[in-house]
PDB file of C-alpha atoms in Angstrom:
ATOM      1  CA  MET A 194      17.346  -0.108  16.390  1.00  0.00           C
ATOM      2  CA  ASN A 195      13.689  -0.459  17.522  1.00  0.00           C
ATOM      3  CA  ILE A 196      12.784  -4.249  17.329  1.00  0.00           C
ATOM      4  CA  ASN A 197       9.532  -3.666  18.447  1.00  0.00           C
ATOM      5  CA  ALA A 198       8.612  -1.505  15.595  1.00  0.00           C
ATOM      6  CA  MET A 199      10.441  -3.765  13.228  1.00  0.00           C
ATOM      7  CA  LEU A 200       8.285  -6.690  14.413  1.00  0.00           C
ATOM      8  CA  LYS A 201       4.927  -4.867  14.123  1.00  0.00           C
ATOM      9  CA  LEU A 202       5.924  -3.781  10.626  1.00  0.00           C
ATOM     10  CA  THR A 203       6.907  -7.284   9.645  1.00  0.00           C
ATOM     11  CA  ILE A 204       3.603  -8.572  11.060  1.00  0.00           C
ATOM     12  CA  SER A 205       1.691  -6.288   9.240  1.00  0.00           C
ATOM     13  CA  MET A 206       3.400  -6.787   5.945  1.00  0.00           C
ATOM     14  CA  ALA A 207       2.984 -10.504   6.374  1.00  0.00           C
ATOM     15  CA  ILE A 208      -1.026 -10.080   6.907  1.00  0.00           C
ATOM     16  CA  PHE A 209      -1.173  -7.519   4.089  1.00  0.00           C
ATOM     17  CA  GLY A 210       0.528 -10.139   1.926  1.00  0.00           C
ATOM     18  CA  SER A 211      -2.702 -12.158   1.869  1.00  0.00           C
ATOM     19  CA  ILE A 212      -4.859  -9.285   0.754  1.00  0.00           C
ATOM     20  CA  GLY A 213      -4.826 -10.237  -2.857  1.00  0.00           C
ATOM     21  CA  PHE A 214      -6.122 -13.606  -2.009  1.00  0.00           C
ATOM     22  CA  PHE A 215      -8.912 -12.196   0.243  1.00  0.00           C
ATOM     23  CA  THR A 216      -9.942  -9.602  -2.362  1.00  0.00           C
ATOM     24  CA  THR A 217     -10.615 -12.233  -5.063  1.00  0.00           C
ATOM     25  CA  GLN A 218     -12.973 -14.024  -2.631  1.00  0.00           C
ATOM     26  CA  THR A 219     -15.211 -11.032  -1.712  1.00  0.00           C
ATOM     27  CA  GLY A 220     -17.308 -10.855  -4.708  1.00  0.00           C
ATOM     28  CA  LEU A 221     -17.099  -6.974  -4.507  1.00  0.00           C
ATOM     29  CA  PRO A 222     -15.597  -4.495  -6.967  1.00  0.00           C
ATOM     30  CA  ALA A 223     -12.894  -2.267  -5.828  1.00  0.00           C
ATOM     31  CA  VAL A 224     -14.586   0.951  -4.721  1.00  0.00           C
ATOM     32  CA  GLU A 225     -17.269  -0.775  -2.825  1.00  0.00           C
ATOM     33  CA  LEU A 226     -14.675  -2.999  -1.197  1.00  0.00           C
ATOM     34  CA  VAL A 227     -12.457  -0.288  -0.025  1.00  0.00           C
ATOM     35  CA  PHE A 228     -15.804   1.555   1.249  1.00  0.00           C
ATOM     36  CA  ILE A 229     -16.619  -1.493   3.632  1.00  0.00           C
ATOM     37  CA  ARG A 230     -13.016  -1.783   4.743  1.00  0.00           C
ATOM     38  CA  CYS A 231     -12.964   2.116   5.675  1.00  0.00           C
ATOM     39  CA  ILE A 232     -16.339   1.290   7.676  1.00  0.00           C
ATOM     40  CA  CYS A 233     -14.818  -1.826   9.575  1.00  0.00           C
ATOM     41  CA  ALA A 234     -11.519  -0.087  10.287  1.00  0.00           C
ATOM     42  CA  THR A 235     -13.238   3.060  11.728  1.00  0.00           C
ATOM     43  CA  ILE A 236     -15.177   0.903  13.956  1.00  0.00           C
ATOM     44  CA  PHE A 237     -12.182  -1.227  14.788  1.00  0.00           C
ATOM     45  CA  LEU A 238      -9.799   1.731  15.413  1.00  0.00           C
ATOM     46  CA  GLY A 239     -12.298   4.080  16.793  1.00  0.00           C
ATOM     47  CA  SER A 240     -13.226   1.491  19.441  1.00  0.00           C
ATOM     48  CA  LEU A 241      -9.776   1.026  20.518  1.00  0.00           C
ATOM     49  CA  TRP A 242      -9.115   4.430  20.704  1.00  0.00           C
ATOM     50  CA  PHE A 243     -11.913   5.228  22.979  1.00  0.00           C
ATOM     51  CA  LEU A 244     -11.464   2.252  25.271  1.00  0.00           C
ATOM     52  CA  THR A 245      -7.773   3.045  25.738  1.00  0.00           C
ATOM     53  CA  GLY A 246      -8.810   6.848  26.555  1.00  0.00           C
ATOM     54  CA  GLY A 247      -6.355   7.926  23.983  1.00  0.00           C
ATOM     55  CA  HIS A 248      -9.097  10.329  22.539  1.00  0.00           C
ATOM     56  CA  LYS A 249      -8.909  12.304  25.733  1.00  0.00           C
ATOM     57  CA  THR A 250      -5.116  12.910  25.829  1.00  0.00           C
ATOM     58  CA  GLU A 251      -4.822  13.514  21.957  1.00  0.00           C
ATOM     59  CA  VAL A 252      -3.187  16.759  21.056  1.00  0.00           C
ATOM     60  CA  TRP A 253      -4.694  18.249  17.714  1.00  0.00           C
ATOM     61  CA  GLN A 254      -2.710  20.733  15.492  1.00  0.00           C
ATOM     62  CA  LYS A 255      -4.208  22.055  12.433  1.00  0.00           C
ATOM     63  CA  SER A 256      -1.272  21.264  10.311  1.00  0.00           C
ATOM     64  CA  GLU A 257      -0.885  17.772  11.617  1.00  0.00           C
ATOM     65  CA  LEU A 258      -4.674  17.196  10.952  1.00  0.00           C
ATOM     66  CA  LEU A 259      -4.205  18.645   7.360  1.00  0.00           C
ATOM     67  CA  LYS A 260      -1.425  16.167   6.524  1.00  0.00           C
ATOM     68  CA  THR A 261      -3.374  13.205   8.037  1.00  0.00           C
ATOM     69  CA  ILE A 262      -6.435  14.171   5.868  1.00  0.00           C
ATOM     70  CA  VAL A 263      -4.250  14.328   2.726  1.00  0.00           C
ATOM     71  CA  CYS A 264      -2.251  10.947   3.689  1.00  0.00           C
ATOM     72  CA  GLY A 265      -5.804   9.516   4.001  1.00  0.00           C
ATOM     73  CA  VAL A 266      -6.786  10.422   0.403  1.00  0.00           C
ATOM     74  CA  PHE A 267      -3.493   8.907  -0.792  1.00  0.00           C
ATOM     75  CA  ILE A 268      -4.061   5.678   1.230  1.00  0.00           C
ATOM     76  CA  VAL A 269      -7.651   5.297  -0.220  1.00  0.00           C
ATOM     77  CA  LEU A 270      -6.727   5.801  -3.803  1.00  0.00           C
ATOM     78  CA  ASN A 271      -3.966   3.374  -3.113  1.00  0.00           C
ATOM     79  CA  TRP A 272      -6.356   0.716  -2.054  1.00  0.00           C
ATOM     80  CA  VAL A 273      -8.962   1.502  -4.942  1.00  0.00           C
ATOM     81  CA  PHE A 274      -6.199   1.226  -7.557  1.00  0.00           C
ATOM     82  CA  LEU A 275      -4.638  -1.841  -6.177  1.00  0.00           C
ATOM     83  CA  PHE A 276      -7.864  -3.783  -5.979  1.00  0.00           C
ATOM     84  CA  LYS A 277      -8.685  -2.582  -9.695  1.00  0.00           C
ATOM     85  CA  ALA A 278      -5.463  -4.218 -10.675  1.00  0.00           C
ATOM     86  CA  PHE A 279      -6.054  -7.311  -8.929  1.00  0.00           C
ATOM     87  CA  GLU A 280      -9.412  -7.591 -11.124  1.00  0.00           C
ATOM     88  CA  VAL A 281      -7.767  -7.726 -14.310  1.00  0.00           C
ATOM     89  CA  MET A 282      -4.070  -9.134 -13.595  1.00  0.00           C
ATOM     90  CA  SER A 283      -2.680 -11.827 -11.400  1.00  0.00           C
ATOM     91  CA  ILE A 284      -1.874 -10.892  -7.742  1.00  0.00           C
ATOM     92  CA  SER A 285       1.865 -11.533  -8.225  1.00  0.00           C
ATOM     93  CA  ILE A 286       2.348  -9.143 -11.244  1.00  0.00           C
ATOM     94  CA  ALA A 287       0.165  -6.288  -9.602  1.00  0.00           C
ATOM     95  CA  ILE A 288       2.119  -6.822  -6.303  1.00  0.00           C
ATOM     96  CA  SER A 289       5.410  -6.650  -8.230  1.00  0.00           C
ATOM     97  CA  ILE A 290       4.478  -3.427  -9.726  1.00  0.00           C
ATOM     98  CA  TYR A 291       2.858  -1.882  -6.585  1.00  0.00           C
ATOM     99  CA  ASN A 292       6.242  -2.360  -4.807  1.00  0.00           C
ATOM    100  CA  LEU A 293       7.967   0.006  -6.953  1.00  0.00           C
ATOM    101  CA  ALA A 294       6.659   2.438  -4.108  1.00  0.00           C
ATOM    102  CA  PRO A 295      10.410   2.483  -2.528  1.00  0.00           C
ATOM    103  CA  ILE A 296      11.777   3.812  -5.701  1.00  0.00           C
ATOM    104  CA  PHE A 297       8.988   6.522  -6.011  1.00  0.00           C
ATOM    105  CA  VAL A 298       9.771   7.463  -2.382  1.00  0.00           C
ATOM    106  CA  LEU A 299      13.155   8.158  -3.448  1.00  0.00           C
ATOM    107  CA  LEU A 300      12.269  10.063  -6.557  1.00  0.00           C
ATOM    108  CA  LEU A 301       9.885  12.203  -4.344  1.00  0.00           C
ATOM    109  CA  GLY A 302      12.843  12.919  -2.050  1.00  0.00           C
ATOM    110  CA  SER A 303      14.842  14.156  -5.133  1.00  0.00           C
ATOM    111  CA  VAL A 304      12.040  16.340  -6.321  1.00  0.00           C
ATOM    112  CA  PHE A 305      10.587  17.743  -2.915  1.00  0.00           C
ATOM    113  CA  LEU A 306      13.872  17.838  -0.660  1.00  0.00           C
ATOM    114  CA  ALA A 307      16.176  18.589  -3.286  1.00  0.00           C
ATOM    115  CA  GLU A 308      18.134  15.333  -2.913  1.00  0.00           C
ATOM    116  CA  LYS A 309      20.185  14.136  -5.737  1.00  0.00           C
ATOM    117  CA  MET A 310      19.963  10.416  -6.925  1.00  0.00           C
ATOM    118  CA  GLY A 311      23.299   9.086  -8.099  1.00  0.00           C
ATOM    119  CA  ILE A 312      23.651   7.631 -11.669  1.00  0.00           C
ATOM    120  CA  ARG A 313      23.575   3.944 -10.553  1.00  0.00           C
ATOM    121  CA  SER A 314      20.212   4.960  -8.749  1.00  0.00           C
ATOM    122  CA  ILE A 315      18.967   6.407 -11.823  1.00  0.00           C
ATOM    123  CA  LEU A 316      20.111   3.288 -13.825  1.00  0.00           C
ATOM    124  CA  ALA A 317      18.138   0.997 -11.261  1.00  0.00           C
ATOM    125  CA  THR A 318      14.962   3.058 -11.688  1.00  0.00           C
ATOM    126  CA  ILE A 319      15.117   2.447 -15.511  1.00  0.00           C
ATOM    127  CA  VAL A 320      15.610  -1.310 -14.959  1.00  0.00           C
ATOM    128  CA  CYS A 321      12.615  -1.485 -12.899  1.00  0.00           C
ATOM    129  CA  PHE A 322      10.649   0.159 -15.358  1.00  0.00           C
ATOM    130  CA  PHE A 323      11.689  -2.158 -17.967  1.00  0.00           C
ATOM    131  CA  GLY A 324      11.017  -4.875 -15.575  1.00  0.00           C
ATOM    132  CA  SER A 325       7.512  -3.978 -15.270  1.00  0.00           C
ATOM    133  CA  ILE A 326       7.067  -4.133 -18.841  1.00  0.00           C
ATOM    134  CA  LEU A 327       8.408  -7.538 -19.100  1.00  0.00           C
ATOM    135  CA  ILE A 328       6.038  -9.004 -16.126  1.00  0.00           C
ATOM    136  CA  VAL A 329       2.757  -7.223 -17.707  1.00  0.00           C
ATOM    137  CA  GLY A 330       3.854  -8.349 -21.252  1.00  0.00           C
ATOM    138  CA  ILE A 331       5.303  -6.506 -24.068  1.00  0.00           C
ATOM    139  CA  GLU A 332       2.125  -7.159 -26.274  1.00  0.00           C
ATOM    140  CA  SER A 333       0.063  -5.160 -23.716  1.00  0.00           C
ATOM    141  CA  PHE A 334       2.064  -1.983 -24.913  1.00  0.00           C
ATOM    142  CA  THR A 335       1.013  -2.397 -28.541  1.00  0.00           C
ATOM    143  CA  SER A 336      -2.205  -0.565 -28.427  1.00  0.00           C
ATOM    144  CA  ILE A 337      -3.696   2.024 -26.029  1.00  0.00           C
ATOM    145  CA  SER A 338      -6.699  -0.365 -25.378  1.00  0.00           C
ATOM    146  CA  GLN A 339      -4.576  -3.462 -24.695  1.00  0.00           C
ATOM    147  CA  PHE A 340      -2.343  -1.116 -22.395  1.00  0.00           C
ATOM    148  CA  MET A 341      -5.371   0.128 -20.341  1.00  0.00           C
ATOM    149  CA  ASN A 342      -6.881  -3.265 -20.040  1.00  0.00           C
ATOM    150  CA  SER A 343      -3.710  -4.795 -18.624  1.00  0.00           C
ATOM    151  CA  GLY A 344      -4.068  -3.466 -15.248  1.00  0.00           C
ATOM    152  CA  PHE A 345      -0.550  -1.881 -15.651  1.00  0.00           C
ATOM    153  CA  VAL A 346      -2.001   1.625 -15.141  1.00  0.00           C
ATOM    154  CA  TRP A 347      -3.910   0.672 -11.924  1.00  0.00           C
ATOM    155  CA  ALA A 348      -0.839  -1.186 -10.378  1.00  0.00           C
ATOM    156  CA  LEU A 349       1.334   1.715 -11.121  1.00  0.00           C
ATOM    157  CA  LEU A 350      -0.986   4.240  -9.727  1.00  0.00           C
ATOM    158  CA  SER A 351      -1.277   2.323  -6.704  1.00  0.00           C
ATOM    159  CA  ALA A 352       2.407   2.317  -6.388  1.00  0.00           C
ATOM    160  CA  ILE A 353       2.494   6.107  -6.651  1.00  0.00           C
ATOM    161  CA  CYS A 354      -0.103   6.427  -3.994  1.00  0.00           C
ATOM    162  CA  TYR A 355       1.432   4.109  -1.617  1.00  0.00           C
ATOM    163  CA  ALA A 356       4.990   5.945  -2.069  1.00  0.00           C
ATOM    164  CA  LEU A 357       2.960   9.232  -1.221  1.00  0.00           C
ATOM    165  CA  THR A 358       1.456   7.495   1.826  1.00  0.00           C
ATOM    166  CA  MET A 359       4.816   6.507   3.103  1.00  0.00           C
ATOM    167  CA  PHE A 360       6.353   9.931   2.402  1.00  0.00           C
ATOM    168  CA  THR A 361       3.521  12.128   3.912  1.00  0.00           C
ATOM    169  CA  SER A 362       3.137   9.805   6.944  1.00  0.00           C
ATOM    170  CA  LYS A 363       6.679  10.270   7.998  1.00  0.00           C
ATOM    171  CA  THR A 364       5.999  14.129   8.403  1.00  0.00           C
ATOM    172  CA  ILE A 365       3.136  13.343  10.992  1.00  0.00           C
ATOM    173  CA  LYS A 366       4.666  13.215  14.476  1.00  0.00           C
ATOM    174  CA  GLY A 367       1.931  14.556  17.090  1.00  0.00           C
ATOM    175  CA  LEU A 368      -0.927  12.285  16.696  1.00  0.00           C
ATOM    176  CA  SER A 369      -1.365   8.743  17.835  1.00  0.00           C
ATOM    177  CA  SER A 370      -1.616   5.914  15.594  1.00  0.00           C
ATOM    178  CA  TYR A 371      -5.311   5.453  16.736  1.00  0.00           C
ATOM    179  CA  ALA A 372      -6.028   9.066  15.775  1.00  0.00           C
ATOM    180  CA  LEU A 373      -4.047   8.901  12.519  1.00  0.00           C
ATOM    181  CA  THR A 374      -5.680   5.740  11.030  1.00  0.00           C
ATOM    182  CA  PHE A 375      -9.142   6.784  12.563  1.00  0.00           C
ATOM    183  CA  VAL A 376      -9.020   9.980  10.685  1.00  0.00           C
ATOM    184  CA  GLN A 377      -7.882   8.426   7.430  1.00  0.00           C
ATOM    185  CA  THR A 378     -10.426   5.763   7.410  1.00  0.00           C
ATOM    186  CA  ILE A 379     -13.262   8.432   7.950  1.00  0.00           C
ATOM    187  CA  VAL A 380     -11.497  10.295   5.037  1.00  0.00           C
ATOM    188  CA  GLY A 381     -12.224   7.136   2.973  1.00  0.00           C
ATOM    189  CA  ILE A 382     -15.848   7.005   3.694  1.00  0.00           C
ATOM    190  CA  ILE A 383     -16.694  10.354   2.837  1.00  0.00           C
ATOM    191  CA  MET A 384     -14.650   9.946  -0.310  1.00  0.00           C
ATOM    192  CA  LEU A 385     -16.309   6.823  -1.615  1.00  0.00           C
ATOM    193  CA  PHE A 386     -19.838   6.908  -0.281  1.00  0.00           C
ATOM    194  CA  PRO A 387     -21.034   9.061  -3.424  1.00  0.00           C
ATOM    195  CA  LEU A 388     -19.096   6.590  -5.756  1.00  0.00           C
ATOM    196  CA  CYS A 389     -20.584   3.318  -4.178  1.00  0.00           C
ATOM    197  CA  ASP A 390     -22.883   1.089  -6.018  1.00  0.00           C
ATOM    198  CA  PHE A 391     -24.872  -0.342  -3.311  1.00  0.00           C
ATOM    199  CA  SER A 392     -26.412  -2.995  -5.557  1.00  0.00           C
ATOM    200  CA  ALA A 393     -22.990  -4.687  -5.608  1.00  0.00           C
ATOM    201  CA  PHE A 394     -23.978  -5.859  -2.142  1.00  0.00           C
ATOM    202  CA  GLN A 395     -26.852  -8.002  -3.115  1.00  0.00           C
ATOM    203  CA  GLY A 396     -26.454 -11.647  -3.668  1.00  0.00           C
ATOM    204  CA  LEU A 397     -23.354 -12.057  -1.831  1.00  0.00           C
ATOM    205  CA  SER A 398     -22.659 -15.439  -0.002  1.00  0.00           C
ATOM    206  CA  GLN A 399     -21.834 -15.936   3.633  1.00  0.00           C
ATOM    207  CA  THR A 400     -18.311 -16.744   2.667  1.00  0.00           C
ATOM    208  CA  ASN A 401     -18.055 -13.605   0.544  1.00  0.00           C
ATOM    209  CA  TRP A 402     -19.056 -11.706   3.949  1.00  0.00           C
ATOM    210  CA  LEU A 403     -16.450 -13.397   5.751  1.00  0.00           C
ATOM    211  CA  TYR A 404     -13.582 -12.356   3.548  1.00  0.00           C
ATOM    212  CA  ILE A 405     -15.168  -8.952   3.200  1.00  0.00           C
ATOM    213  CA  LEU A 406     -15.125  -8.457   7.021  1.00  0.00           C
ATOM    214  CA  GLY A 407     -11.517  -9.993   7.221  1.00  0.00           C
ATOM    215  CA  THR A 408     -10.171  -7.226   4.616  1.00  0.00           C
ATOM    216  CA  GLY A 409     -12.051  -4.653   6.799  1.00  0.00           C
ATOM    217  CA  PHE A 410     -11.082  -5.530  10.521  1.00  0.00           C
ATOM    218  CA  ILE A 411      -7.733  -7.584   9.995  1.00  0.00           C
ATOM    219  CA  HIS A 412      -6.217  -6.025   6.810  1.00  0.00           C
ATOM    220  CA  THR A 413      -7.368  -2.665   7.277  1.00  0.00           C
ATOM    221  CA  GLY A 414      -7.994  -1.888  11.019  1.00  0.00           C
ATOM    222  CA  PHE A 415      -5.266  -3.965  12.788  1.00  0.00           C
ATOM    223  CA  VAL A 416      -2.536  -3.778   9.814  1.00  0.00           C
ATOM    224  CA  TYR A 417      -2.776  -0.084   9.517  1.00  0.00           C
ATOM    225  CA  TYR A 418      -2.467   0.338  13.305  1.00  0.00           C
ATOM    226  CA  LEU A 419       0.388  -1.659  12.973  1.00  0.00           C
ATOM    227  CA  PHE A 420       1.911  -0.054  10.173  1.00  0.00           C
ATOM    228  CA  PHE A 421       1.527   3.621  11.257  1.00  0.00           C
ATOM    229  CA  ASP A 422       2.656   2.831  14.687  1.00  0.00           C
ATOM    230  CA  SER A 423       5.689   1.363  13.439  1.00  0.00           C
ATOM    231  CA  ILE A 424       6.746   3.394  10.309  1.00  0.00           C
ATOM    232  CA  ARG A 425       7.275   6.617  12.269  1.00  0.00           C
ATOM    233  CA  ASN A 426       9.774   4.919  14.565  1.00  0.00           C
ATOM    234  CA  LEU A 427      11.998   3.228  11.664  1.00  0.00           C
ATOM    235  CA  SER A 428      14.277   4.643   9.207  1.00  0.00           C
ATOM    236  CA  THR A 429      13.187   4.799   5.426  1.00  0.00           C
ATOM    237  CA  VAL A 430      15.857   2.078   4.772  1.00  0.00           C
ATOM    238  CA  ILE A 431      14.376  -0.361   7.235  1.00  0.00           C
ATOM    239  CA  VAL A 432      10.898   0.367   6.169  1.00  0.00           C
ATOM    240  CA  SER A 433      11.825  -0.025   2.440  1.00  0.00           C
ATOM    241  CA  VAL A 434      13.382  -3.593   3.163  1.00  0.00           C
ATOM    242  CA  LEU A 435      10.492  -4.833   5.296  1.00  0.00           C
ATOM    243  CA  VAL A 436       7.790  -3.868   3.090  1.00  0.00           C
ATOM    244  CA  PHE A 437       9.181  -6.827   0.912  1.00  0.00           C
ATOM    245  CA  VAL A 438       7.658  -9.335   3.169  1.00  0.00           C
ATOM    246  CA  ASP A 439       4.308  -8.265   1.677  1.00  0.00           C
ATOM    247  CA  PRO A 440       5.252  -9.188  -1.948  1.00  0.00           C
ATOM    248  CA  VAL A 441       6.896 -12.353  -0.852  1.00  0.00           C
ATOM    249  CA  VAL A 442       3.667 -13.625   0.918  1.00  0.00           C
ATOM    250  CA  ALA A 443       1.416 -12.443  -1.736  1.00  0.00           C
ATOM    251  CA  ILE A 444       3.473 -14.301  -4.622  1.00  0.00           C
ATOM    252  CA  LEU A 445       3.719 -17.265  -2.485  1.00  0.00           C
ATOM    253  CA  LEU A 446      -0.154 -17.441  -1.820  1.00  0.00           C
ATOM    254  CA  ASP A 447      -0.717 -16.787  -5.514  1.00  0.00           C
ATOM    255  CA  ALA A 448       1.482 -19.508  -6.517  1.00  0.00           C
ATOM    256  CA  VAL A 449       0.201 -21.993  -3.921  1.00  0.00           C
ATOM    257  CA  LEU A 450      -3.699 -21.182  -3.860  1.00  0.00           C
ATOM    258  CA  LEU A 451      -4.234 -19.635  -7.120  1.00  0.00           C
ATOM    259  CA  SER A 452      -1.782 -21.687  -9.254  1.00  0.00           C
ATOM    260  CA  PHE A 453       0.167 -18.507 -10.689  1.00  0.00           C
ATOM    261  CA  ARG A 454       2.988 -20.019 -12.995  1.00  0.00           C
ATOM    262  CA  PRO A 455       4.953 -17.013 -14.267  1.00  0.00           C
ATOM    263  CA  SER A 456       6.519 -17.121 -17.651  1.00  0.00           C
ATOM    264  CA  LEU A 457      10.074 -16.855 -18.200  1.00  0.00           C
ATOM    265  CA  LEU A 458      10.047 -13.211 -19.173  1.00  0.00           C
ATOM    266  CA  GLN A 459       7.599 -12.404 -16.323  1.00  0.00           C
ATOM    267  CA  THR A 460      10.056 -14.058 -13.728  1.00  0.00           C
ATOM    268  CA  LEU A 461      12.867 -12.103 -15.386  1.00  0.00           C
ATOM    269  CA  GLY A 462      10.688  -8.909 -14.888  1.00  0.00           C
ATOM    270  CA  ILE A 463       9.983  -9.709 -11.182  1.00  0.00           C
ATOM    271  CA  LEU A 464      13.625 -10.213 -10.686  1.00  0.00           C
ATOM    272  CA  MET A 465      14.672  -7.116 -12.284  1.00  0.00           C
ATOM    273  CA  ILE A 466      12.222  -4.929 -10.222  1.00  0.00           C
ATOM    274  CA  PHE A 467      12.996  -6.466  -6.750  1.00  0.00           C
ATOM    275  CA  GLY A 468      16.825  -6.644  -7.551  1.00  0.00           C
ATOM    276  CA  SER A 469      16.816  -3.059  -8.747  1.00  0.00           C
ATOM    277  CA  ILE A 470      14.616  -1.803  -5.711  1.00  0.00           C
ATOM    278  CA  LEU A 471      16.943  -3.850  -3.059  1.00  0.00           C
ATOM    279  CA  TYR A 472      19.917  -2.402  -4.800  1.00  0.00           C
ATOM    280  CA  THR A 473      18.665   1.149  -4.656  1.00  0.00           C
ATOM    281  CA  VAL A 474      17.915   0.718  -0.926  1.00  0.00           C
ATOM    282  CA  PHE A 475      21.133  -0.599   0.055  1.00  0.00           C
ATOM    283  CA  ASN A 476      23.232   1.524  -2.341  1.00  0.00           C
ATOM    284  CA  PRO A 477      25.138   4.113  -0.134  1.00  0.00           C
ATOM    285  CA  ASN A 478      25.033   6.583  -2.883  1.00  0.00           C
ATOM    286  CA  THR A 479      21.182   6.817  -2.888  1.00  0.00           C
ATOM    287  CA  THR A 480      19.221   9.538  -0.892  1.00  0.00           C
ATOM    288  CA  SER A 481      17.731   6.960   1.616  1.00  0.00           C
ATOM    289  CA  LYS A 482      19.644   8.184   4.439  1.00  0.00           C
ATOM    290  CA  LYS A 483      18.277  11.856   4.120  1.00  0.00           C
ATOM    291  CA  LEU A 484      14.785  10.316   3.632  1.00  0.00           C
ATOM    292  CA  GLU A 485      14.752   9.253   7.384  1.00  0.00           C
ATOM    293  CA  SER A 486      13.316  12.491   8.502  1.00  0.00           C
ATOM    294  CA  PRO A 487      11.537  14.573   5.660  1.00  0.00           C
ATOM    295  CA  SER A 488      10.017  16.977   8.072  1.00  0.00           C
TER     296      SER A 488
END
């Protein structure tokens, strides 16, 4: 068991748990905030990469670079969709849906790696789905407009992209964590530059900019260095468990700082989601062991 990698992933997830609170204080829409995050992370990670001399010893392979770029696209979409969800729903609800990602990782394994999921795992996935309906609110599904405005779609898309990020990053073995994250944040800058509304940066306060730079340098640069430096050295089971540090911190901050108080049905939905995910992760009949080395 790699204790150092586990500690890095735990720290990264604990810090990332505060991203929802930081996001609500920045005053920026999702696309513009992610764009700034990518710039800050590129500066942070690029500086470390060059200062440590890692760029001189990096071994570049075309297949690794292509997979890194694809992974970068998934990461950027993951951030944009999650921040859009934060704009229209509570942090706790968005994070609960977002953390369906481990379930999607297992589904990806069953589709692309021909791994079979047991009946109990399929039932757990169904329970997760109904749990997500409860926390968003059944009334949100009575019309297309309510459904789209609920934020459910954004949160679900962020979970899918997060799962694709985890799944793809496990196949990248040759590049250092610096090179991996540096390339991916460059991808984000290129992707989002044509979509940015630069007028959104006008009129921001000093406090707004402190939160913006915090999400860029800390939540993006530092956290994603720790994330990718640790995830490649841990099994999928361990990763799937430790990512729960993120929602625990997020929900606690939402309750303490933003006064989130879930209804009875929302509480039941949250318990259904996390209970089913934990059951799936620890269920020996799932595919998690095979997912340890998808490459």
